[in-house]
mmCIF file of C-alpha atoms in Angstrom:
data_model
loop_
_atom_site.group_PDB
_atom_site.id
_atom_site.type_symbol
_atom_site.label_atom_id
_atom_site.label_comp_id
_atom_site.label_asym_id
_atom_site.label_seq_id
_atom_site.Cartn_x
_atom_site.Cartn_y
_atom_site.Cartn_z
ATOM 1 C CA MET A 1 -44.912 133.468 9.231
ATOM 2 C CA THR A 2 -48.191 133.619 11.149
ATOM 3 C CA THR A 3 -50.200 130.516 11.975
ATOM 4 C CA PRO A 4 -53.732 131.027 10.662
ATOM 5 C CA LEU A 5 -56.811 130.042 12.665
ATOM 6 C CA ILE A 6 -59.032 127.977 10.364
ATOM 7 C CA GLY A 7 -62.480 126.759 11.264
ATOM 8 C CA VAL A 8 -64.218 123.609 10.098
ATOM 9 C CA LEU A 9 -67.981 123.968 9.816
ATOM 10 C CA ALA A 10 -69.073 121.359 12.344
ATOM 11 C CA LEU A 11 -72.759 120.876 11.620
ATOM 12 C CA GLN A 12 -72.476 117.489 9.905
ATOM 13 C CA GLY A 13 -69.889 115.489 7.968
ATOM 14 C CA ASP A 14 -66.222 114.523 8.355
ATOM 15 C CA VAL A 15 -65.163 117.370 10.635
ATOM 16 C CA ARG A 16 -62.466 115.516 12.632
ATOM 17 C CA GLU A 17 -60.527 114.472 9.513
ATOM 18 C CA HIS A 18 -60.334 118.087 8.323
ATOM 19 C CA LEU A 19 -59.180 119.293 11.754
ATOM 20 C CA ILE A 20 -56.349 116.727 11.621
ATOM 21 C CA ALA A 21 -55.385 117.612 8.014
ATOM 22 C CA LEU A 22 -55.326 121.357 8.777
ATOM 23 C CA ALA A 23 -53.161 120.826 11.866
ATOM 24 C CA ALA A 24 -50.763 118.745 9.723
ATOM 25 C CA ALA A 25 -50.650 121.672 7.260
ATOM 26 C CA ASP A 26 -49.492 124.089 10.014
ATOM 27 C CA ALA A 27 -52.779 125.766 10.859
ATOM 28 C CA VAL A 28 -54.616 126.044 14.158
ATOM 29 C CA ALA A 29 -57.957 124.357 13.482
ATOM 30 C CA ARG A 30 -61.185 124.432 15.446
ATOM 31 C CA PRO A 31 -64.815 123.418 14.917
ATOM 32 C CA VAL A 32 -67.316 126.187 14.086
ATOM 33 C CA ARG A 33 -70.986 125.802 15.053
ATOM 34 C CA ARG A 34 -72.024 129.329 16.039
ATOM 35 C CA PRO A 35 -71.820 132.790 14.434
ATOM 36 C CA GLU A 36 -69.457 134.051 17.178
ATOM 37 C CA GLU A 37 -67.036 131.165 16.438
ATOM 38 C CA LEU A 38 -67.221 131.974 12.714
ATOM 39 C CA ALA A 39 -66.313 135.603 13.479
ATOM 40 C CA GLU A 40 -62.999 134.519 15.053
ATOM 41 C CA VAL A 41 -61.534 132.429 12.199
ATOM 42 C CA ASP A 42 -59.286 133.531 9.320
ATOM 43 C CA GLY A 43 -60.668 130.891 6.951
ATOM 44 C CA LEU A 44 -63.191 128.056 6.889
ATOM 45 C CA VAL A 45 -63.478 124.507 5.582
ATOM 46 C CA ILE A 46 -66.922 123.193 4.675
ATOM 47 C CA PRO A 47 -66.635 119.413 4.911
ATOM 48 C CA GLY A 48 -68.297 116.611 3.024
ATOM 49 C CA GLY A 49 -71.487 115.113 4.349
ATOM 50 C CA GLU A 50 -74.998 115.685 3.040
ATOM 51 C CA SER A 51 -75.445 119.094 1.409
ATOM 52 C CA THR A 52 -79.199 119.273 2.086
ATOM 53 C CA THR A 53 -78.635 118.549 5.788
ATOM 54 C CA ILE A 54 -75.759 121.064 6.031
ATOM 55 C CA SER A 55 -77.971 123.706 4.374
ATOM 56 C CA LYS A 56 -80.874 123.095 6.781
ATOM 57 C CA LEU A 57 -78.615 123.015 9.862
ATOM 58 C CA ALA A 58 -76.841 126.231 8.798
ATOM 59 C CA VAL A 59 -80.242 127.957 8.746
ATOM 60 C CA LEU A 60 -81.244 126.368 12.072
ATOM 61 C CA PHE A 61 -77.968 127.431 13.781
ATOM 62 C CA GLY A 62 -78.252 131.001 12.460
ATOM 63 C CA LEU A 63 -75.121 130.563 10.337
ATOM 64 C CA MET A 64 -76.427 130.903 6.768
ATOM 65 C CA GLU A 65 -76.381 134.708 6.541
ATOM 66 C CA PRO A 66 -73.133 135.182 8.548
ATOM 67 C CA LEU A 67 -71.461 132.573 6.300
ATOM 68 C CA ARG A 68 -72.689 134.282 3.135
ATOM 69 C CA ALA A 69 -71.523 137.655 4.436
ATOM 70 C CA ARG A 70 -68.014 136.432 5.353
ATOM 71 C CA ILE A 71 -67.588 134.607 2.033
ATOM 72 C CA ALA A 72 -68.807 137.652 0.087
ATOM 73 C CA ALA A 73 -66.336 139.799 2.078
ATOM 74 C CA GLY A 74 -63.461 137.565 0.934
ATOM 75 C CA MET A 75 -62.907 135.130 3.812
ATOM 76 C CA PRO A 76 -60.966 132.164 2.378
ATOM 77 C CA VAL A 77 -63.156 129.088 2.198
ATOM 78 C CA TYR A 78 -62.566 125.498 1.055
ATOM 79 C CA GLY A 79 -65.367 123.041 0.401
ATOM 80 C CA THR A 80 -65.048 119.287 -0.153
ATOM 81 C CA CYS A 81 -67.818 117.220 -1.778
ATOM 82 C CA ALA A 82 -70.969 118.561 -0.048
ATOM 83 C CA GLY A 83 -68.874 121.676 0.690
ATOM 84 C CA LEU A 84 -68.360 122.138 -3.070
ATOM 85 C CA ILE A 85 -72.146 122.020 -3.516
ATOM 86 C CA MET A 86 -72.572 124.587 -0.713
ATOM 87 C CA LEU A 87 -70.142 126.982 -2.457
ATOM 88 C CA ALA A 88 -71.868 126.745 -5.838
ATOM 89 C CA ASP A 89 -73.895 129.672 -7.103
ATOM 90 C CA LYS A 90 -76.307 127.143 -8.668
ATOM 91 C CA ILE A 91 -77.281 123.478 -8.174
ATOM 92 C CA LEU A 92 -78.773 121.679 -11.173
ATOM 93 C CA ASP A 93 -80.896 119.317 -9.098
ATOM 94 C CA PRO A 94 -81.477 120.853 -5.659
ATOM 95 C CA ARG A 95 -83.609 119.135 -3.054
ATOM 96 C CA SER A 96 -86.687 121.026 -1.910
ATOM 97 C CA GLY A 97 -85.664 124.000 0.230
ATOM 98 C CA GLN A 98 -81.941 123.428 -0.316
ATOM 99 C CA GLU A 99 -79.896 126.629 -0.195
ATOM 100 C CA THR A 100 -76.258 127.300 -1.021
ATOM 101 C CA LEU A 101 -73.797 129.835 0.325
ATOM 102 C CA GLY A 102 -72.533 130.728 -3.139
ATOM 103 C CA GLY A 103 -69.106 132.203 -3.696
ATOM 104 C CA ILE A 104 -68.020 130.273 -6.781
ATOM 105 C CA ASP A 105 -69.539 130.965 -10.181
ATOM 106 C CA MET A 106 -70.289 127.335 -11.026
ATOM 107 C CA ILE A 107 -73.195 125.005 -11.658
ATOM 108 C CA VAL A 108 -72.934 121.628 -9.904
ATOM 109 C CA ARG A 109 -74.692 118.276 -10.152
ATOM 110 C CA ARG A 110 -75.268 116.405 -6.870
ATOM 111 C CA ASN A 111 -74.245 112.709 -6.622
ATOM 112 C CA ALA A 112 -73.062 112.895 -10.247
ATOM 113 C CA PHE A 113 -70.524 110.067 -9.932
ATOM 114 C CA GLY A 114 -73.174 107.682 -8.568
ATOM 115 C CA ARG A 115 -74.415 106.208 -5.326
ATOM 116 C CA GLN A 116 -72.477 105.184 -2.209
ATOM 117 C CA ASN A 117 -71.591 101.734 -3.623
ATOM 118 C CA GLU A 118 -70.084 103.424 -6.699
ATOM 119 C CA SER A 119 -67.572 105.390 -4.630
ATOM 120 C CA PHE A 120 -63.966 105.175 -5.847
ATOM 121 C CA GLU A 121 -60.438 106.542 -5.502
ATOM 122 C CA ALA A 122 -58.456 108.103 -8.337
ATOM 123 C CA ALA A 123 -55.213 109.995 -8.868
ATOM 124 C CA VAL A 124 -56.029 113.637 -9.640
ATOM 125 C CA GLU A 125 -53.617 116.266 -10.995
ATOM 126 C CA VAL A 126 -54.430 119.540 -9.213
ATOM 127 C CA LYS A 127 -53.109 122.787 -10.655
ATOM 128 C CA GLY A 128 -51.015 124.600 -8.033
ATOM 129 C CA ILE A 129 -49.959 121.417 -6.204
ATOM 130 C CA ASP A 130 -46.475 120.045 -6.816
ATOM 131 C CA GLY A 131 -45.225 116.514 -6.293
ATOM 132 C CA GLY A 132 -47.540 114.571 -8.582
ATOM 133 C CA PRO A 133 -51.239 113.781 -8.410
ATOM 134 C CA VAL A 134 -53.220 113.707 -5.178
ATOM 135 C CA GLU A 135 -55.335 110.696 -4.284
ATOM 136 C CA GLY A 136 -58.955 111.703 -4.606
ATOM 137 C CA VAL A 137 -61.605 109.817 -2.650
ATOM 138 C CA PHE A 138 -64.969 110.226 -4.420
ATOM 139 C CA ILE A 139 -67.982 109.329 -2.224
ATOM 140 C CA ARG A 140 -71.379 110.051 -3.825
ATOM 141 C CA ALA A 141 -69.414 112.903 -5.320
ATOM 142 C CA PRO A 142 -70.769 115.849 -7.264
ATOM 143 C CA TRP A 143 -69.126 117.247 -10.334
ATOM 144 C CA VAL A 144 -69.083 120.744 -11.786
ATOM 145 C CA GLU A 145 -71.162 121.038 -14.960
ATOM 146 C CA SER A 146 -69.837 124.466 -15.906
ATOM 147 C CA VAL A 147 -67.957 127.478 -14.555
ATOM 148 C CA GLY A 148 -68.331 131.186 -15.166
ATOM 149 C CA ALA A 149 -65.619 133.581 -16.301
ATOM 150 C CA ARG A 150 -64.245 134.275 -12.798
ATOM 151 C CA ALA A 151 -63.833 130.612 -11.767
ATOM 152 C CA GLU A 152 -60.726 128.608 -12.659
ATOM 153 C CA VAL A 153 -60.854 124.850 -13.245
ATOM 154 C CA VAL A 154 -57.926 123.351 -11.278
ATOM 155 C CA ALA A 155 -58.633 119.617 -11.735
ATOM 156 C CA GLU A 156 -60.597 117.245 -13.925
ATOM 157 C CA HIS A 157 -61.279 113.515 -13.759
ATOM 158 C CA ASP A 158 -62.736 111.408 -16.541
ATOM 159 C CA GLY A 159 -63.703 114.529 -18.505
ATOM 160 C CA HIS A 160 -65.512 116.135 -15.576
ATOM 161 C CA ILE A 161 -64.507 119.197 -13.519
ATOM 162 C CA VAL A 162 -63.688 118.086 -9.953
ATOM 163 C CA ALA A 163 -61.849 121.112 -8.495
ATOM 164 C CA VAL A 164 -62.413 124.838 -8.916
ATOM 165 C CA ARG A 165 -60.870 127.994 -7.502
ATOM 166 C CA GLN A 166 -62.256 131.515 -7.544
ATOM 167 C CA ASP A 167 -60.522 134.329 -5.657
ATOM 168 C CA ASN A 168 -60.313 133.095 -2.017
ATOM 169 C CA ALA A 169 -62.594 130.091 -2.565
ATOM 170 C CA LEU A 170 -61.460 126.542 -3.357
ATOM 171 C CA ALA A 171 -63.674 123.492 -3.878
ATOM 172 C CA THR A 172 -63.064 119.820 -4.642
ATOM 173 C CA SER A 173 -65.527 117.028 -5.487
ATOM 174 C CA PHE A 174 -63.252 114.613 -3.676
ATOM 175 C CA HIS A 175 -62.077 114.157 -0.079
ATOM 176 C CA PRO A 176 -58.318 114.773 0.369
ATOM 177 C CA GLU A 177 -58.754 114.700 4.162
ATOM 178 C CA LEU A 178 -59.297 110.925 4.025
ATOM 179 C CA THR A 179 -55.935 110.070 2.417
ATOM 180 C CA GLY A 180 -53.148 111.284 4.725
ATOM 181 C CA ASP A 181 -51.887 113.523 1.869
ATOM 182 C CA HIS A 182 -52.251 117.070 3.195
ATOM 183 C CA ARG A 183 -51.122 119.023 0.112
ATOM 184 C CA VAL A 184 -54.602 120.333 -0.769
ATOM 185 C CA HIS A 185 -55.037 121.541 2.818
ATOM 186 C CA ALA A 186 -51.552 123.106 2.663
ATOM 187 C CA LEU A 187 -52.614 124.967 -0.504
ATOM 188 C CA PHE A 188 -55.667 126.265 1.347
ATOM 189 C CA VAL A 189 -53.604 127.274 4.393
ATOM 190 C CA ASP A 190 -51.357 129.265 2.007
ATOM 191 C CA MET A 191 -54.487 130.945 0.564
ATOM 192 C CA VAL A 192 -55.565 131.923 4.094
ATOM 193 C CA ARG A 193 -52.091 133.291 4.898
ATOM 194 C CA ALA A 194 -52.037 135.316 1.666
ATOM 195 C CA ALA A 195 -55.451 136.809 2.452
ATOM 196 C CA SER A 196 -54.643 137.906 6.011
#
């Protein structure tokens, strides 16, 4: 079984935590800041942070078009929180000039669960993950308003869609990298292995 090389988009957000979680899930993980680093990886994690900032920095670093091209070509990608927003085909309430990478046929609402002081943790049943619910950390988290025919809802919380999968793309509203439970990352590593 090959060990996949998985990048973590390192423009802003909780990059280190994803690198640790991926390593614990038997992947070689490295930060990605430049197009040539993106070209070397088998899959990519887009971390949480601030989606508007990530969007602007991706343009500034010359990564927006290479990212879109790799995702469109089928590179496995996993987005958490702001990463989920970046993978959406449409944002309900975008900031001025905010762009997404697309890749998942979904419409998302930014900060839907409330402000920073309304952050919370909850047990979330995720389809495709055995061993009981994962602990979801929701920090100014978005939710998915609706999905298109090609996207599969893999988790809900409180009547809202919080995890979606479409082909080689996975996205969660919550942060599994902050919990020490690496099963969501292991699922993504398996997706990367299956694709390569």
